[in-house]
mmCIF file of C-alpha atoms in Angstrom:
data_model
loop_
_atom_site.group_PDB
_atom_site.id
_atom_site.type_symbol
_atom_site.label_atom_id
_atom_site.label_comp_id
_atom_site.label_asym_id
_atom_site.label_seq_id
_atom_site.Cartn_x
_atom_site.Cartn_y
_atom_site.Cartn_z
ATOM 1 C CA UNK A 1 -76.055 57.444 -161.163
ATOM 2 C CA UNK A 2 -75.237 56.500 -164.664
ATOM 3 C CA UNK A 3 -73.868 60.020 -166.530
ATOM 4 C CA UNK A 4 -75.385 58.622 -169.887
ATOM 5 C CA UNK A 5 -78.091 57.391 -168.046
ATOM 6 C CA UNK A 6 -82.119 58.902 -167.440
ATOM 7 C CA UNK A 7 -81.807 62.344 -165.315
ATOM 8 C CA UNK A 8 -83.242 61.399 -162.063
ATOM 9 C CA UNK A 9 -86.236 63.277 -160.988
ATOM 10 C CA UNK A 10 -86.217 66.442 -158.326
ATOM 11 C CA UNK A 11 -87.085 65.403 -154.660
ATOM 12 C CA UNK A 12 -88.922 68.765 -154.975
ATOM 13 C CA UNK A 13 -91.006 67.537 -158.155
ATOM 14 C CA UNK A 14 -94.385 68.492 -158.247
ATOM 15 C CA UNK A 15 -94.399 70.019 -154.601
ATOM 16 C CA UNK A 16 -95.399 73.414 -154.444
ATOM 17 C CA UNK A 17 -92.667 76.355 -153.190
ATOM 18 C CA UNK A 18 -92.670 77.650 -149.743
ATOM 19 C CA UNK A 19 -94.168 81.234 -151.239
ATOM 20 C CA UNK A 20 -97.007 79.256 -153.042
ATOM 21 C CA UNK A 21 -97.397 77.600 -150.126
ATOM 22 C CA UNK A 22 -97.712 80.854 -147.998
ATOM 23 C CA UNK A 23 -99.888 82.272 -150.555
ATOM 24 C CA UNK A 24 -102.700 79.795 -150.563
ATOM 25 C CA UNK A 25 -102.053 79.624 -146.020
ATOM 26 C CA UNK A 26 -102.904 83.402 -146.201
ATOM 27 C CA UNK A 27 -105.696 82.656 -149.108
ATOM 28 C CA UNK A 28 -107.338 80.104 -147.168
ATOM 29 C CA UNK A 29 -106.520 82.038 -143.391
ATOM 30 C CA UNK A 30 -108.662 85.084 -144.955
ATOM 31 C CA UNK A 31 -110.843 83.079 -146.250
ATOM 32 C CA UNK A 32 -111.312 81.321 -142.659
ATOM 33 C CA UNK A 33 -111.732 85.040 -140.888
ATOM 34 C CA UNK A 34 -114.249 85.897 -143.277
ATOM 35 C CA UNK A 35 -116.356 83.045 -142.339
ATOM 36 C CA UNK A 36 -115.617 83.147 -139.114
ATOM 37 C CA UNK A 37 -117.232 87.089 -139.050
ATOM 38 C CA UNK A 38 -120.285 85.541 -141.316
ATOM 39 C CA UNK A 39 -121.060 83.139 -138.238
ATOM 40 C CA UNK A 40 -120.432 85.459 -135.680
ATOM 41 C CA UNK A 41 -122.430 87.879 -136.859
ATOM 42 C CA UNK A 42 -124.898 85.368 -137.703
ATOM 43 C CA UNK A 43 -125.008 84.117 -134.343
ATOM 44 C CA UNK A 44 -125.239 87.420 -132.483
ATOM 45 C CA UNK A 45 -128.340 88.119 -135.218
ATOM 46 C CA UNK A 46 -129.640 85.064 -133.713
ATOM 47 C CA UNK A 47 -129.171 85.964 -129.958
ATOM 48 C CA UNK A 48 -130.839 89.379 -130.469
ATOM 49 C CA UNK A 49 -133.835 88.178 -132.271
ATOM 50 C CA UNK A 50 -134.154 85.744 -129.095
ATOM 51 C CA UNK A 51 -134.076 88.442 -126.735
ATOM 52 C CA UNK A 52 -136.028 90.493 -128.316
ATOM 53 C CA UNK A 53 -139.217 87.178 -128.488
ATOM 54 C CA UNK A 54 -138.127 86.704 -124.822
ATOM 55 C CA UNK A 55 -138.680 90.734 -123.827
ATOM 56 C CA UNK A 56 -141.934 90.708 -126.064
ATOM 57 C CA UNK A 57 -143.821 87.077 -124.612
ATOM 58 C CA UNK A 58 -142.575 88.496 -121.192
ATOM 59 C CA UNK A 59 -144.744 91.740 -121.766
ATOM 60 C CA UNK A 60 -147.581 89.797 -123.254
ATOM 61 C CA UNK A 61 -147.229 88.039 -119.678
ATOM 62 C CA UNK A 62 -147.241 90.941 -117.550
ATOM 63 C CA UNK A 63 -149.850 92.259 -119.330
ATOM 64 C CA UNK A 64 -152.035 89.338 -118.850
ATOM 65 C CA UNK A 65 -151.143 89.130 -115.567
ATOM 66 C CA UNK A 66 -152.120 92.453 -114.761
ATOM 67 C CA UNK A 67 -155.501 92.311 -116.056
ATOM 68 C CA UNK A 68 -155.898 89.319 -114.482
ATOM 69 C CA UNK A 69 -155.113 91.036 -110.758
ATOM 70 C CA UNK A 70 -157.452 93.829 -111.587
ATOM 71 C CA UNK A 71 -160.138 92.282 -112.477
ATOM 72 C CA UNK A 72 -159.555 90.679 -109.185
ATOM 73 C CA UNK A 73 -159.312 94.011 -106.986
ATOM 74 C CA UNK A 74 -162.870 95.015 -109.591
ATOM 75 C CA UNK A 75 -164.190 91.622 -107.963
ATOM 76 C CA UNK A 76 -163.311 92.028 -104.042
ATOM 77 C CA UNK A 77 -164.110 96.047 -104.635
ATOM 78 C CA UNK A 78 -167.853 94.648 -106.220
ATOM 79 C CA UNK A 79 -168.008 91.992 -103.487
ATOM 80 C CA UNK A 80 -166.581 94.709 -100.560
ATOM 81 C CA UNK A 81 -169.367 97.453 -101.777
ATOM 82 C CA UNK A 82 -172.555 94.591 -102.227
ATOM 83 C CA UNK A 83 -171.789 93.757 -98.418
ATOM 84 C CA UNK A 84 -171.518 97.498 -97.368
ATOM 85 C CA UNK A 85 -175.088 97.719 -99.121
ATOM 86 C CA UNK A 86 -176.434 95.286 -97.343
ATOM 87 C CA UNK A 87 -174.847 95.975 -93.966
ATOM 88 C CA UNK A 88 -176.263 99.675 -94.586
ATOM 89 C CA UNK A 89 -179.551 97.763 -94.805
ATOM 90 C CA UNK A 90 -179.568 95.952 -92.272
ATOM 91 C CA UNK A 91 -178.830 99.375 -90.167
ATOM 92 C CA UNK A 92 -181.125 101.703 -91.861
ATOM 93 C CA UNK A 93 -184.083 98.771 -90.701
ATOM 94 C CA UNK A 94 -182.771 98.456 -86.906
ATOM 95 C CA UNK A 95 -182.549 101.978 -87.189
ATOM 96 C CA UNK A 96 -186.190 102.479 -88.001
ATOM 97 C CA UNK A 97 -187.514 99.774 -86.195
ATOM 98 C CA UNK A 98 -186.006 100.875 -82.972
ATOM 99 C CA UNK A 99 -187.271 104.386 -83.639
ATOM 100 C CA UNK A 100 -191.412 103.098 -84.443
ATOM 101 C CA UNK A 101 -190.756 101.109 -81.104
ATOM 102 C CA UNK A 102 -189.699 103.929 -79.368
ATOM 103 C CA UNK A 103 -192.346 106.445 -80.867
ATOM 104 C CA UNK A 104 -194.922 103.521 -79.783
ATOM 105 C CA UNK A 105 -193.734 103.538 -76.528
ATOM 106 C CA UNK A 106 -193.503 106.936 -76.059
ATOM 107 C CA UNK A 107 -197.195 107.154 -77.491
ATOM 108 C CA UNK A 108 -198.252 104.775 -75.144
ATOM 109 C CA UNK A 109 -196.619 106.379 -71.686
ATOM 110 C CA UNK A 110 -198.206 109.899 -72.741
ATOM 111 C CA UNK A 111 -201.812 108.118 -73.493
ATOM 112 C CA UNK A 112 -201.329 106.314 -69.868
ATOM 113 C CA UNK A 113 -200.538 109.767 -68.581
ATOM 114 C CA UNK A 114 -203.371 111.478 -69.477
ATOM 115 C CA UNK A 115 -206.115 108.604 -68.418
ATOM 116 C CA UNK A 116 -204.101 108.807 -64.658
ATOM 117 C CA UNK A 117 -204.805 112.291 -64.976
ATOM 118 C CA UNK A 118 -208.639 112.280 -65.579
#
């Protein structure tokens, strides 16, 4: 270079140092973790409100499903105790026709019995 002539310009012109450099790494790095919290936090926010619609529609399910068997069991219990009636019917009318039959014929022997005996 010319010692009269134009200074030449710094290879290091206009380039930041290595402590501004460091500086804005750790401005930006915080700046990162912060965010990185945010959306964590965020996320696991997410997640828990989730769970919580998944434990609360599976209640609502079992709950359903619950009244749904009982009113079965109320059903067969109705249907059980209308055929016990009617069984019970049909037992109380055997019952007393077998004992008019048996009055009848006993009725019968003892008026058959006395006309022998005259």
């Amino acid at each position: 270079p010319c010692p009269g002539g134009p200074a030449q310009p710094s290879l290091t012109h206009g380039l930041p140092d290595p402590d501004s450099v460091e500086r804005q790494k750790q401005g930006y790095m915080s700046s990162l973790e912060e965010q990185e919290q945010r959306s964590n936090a965020s996320l696991d926010l997410q997640r828990k409100q989730q769970l919580e619609l998944i434990h609360s529609q599976a209640e609502q399910q079992k709950k359903r499903l619950f009244m749904q068997i009982d009113q079965q069991v109320k059903t067969q219990e109705m249907a059980l105790t209308q055929q016990y009636n009617q069984q019970l019917l049909q037992l109380n009318q055997q019952y007393h026709q077998q004992k008019a039959a048996l009055e009848q014929q006993a009725m019968q022997l003892t008026m058959e019995y006395q006309q022998q005996r005259m």
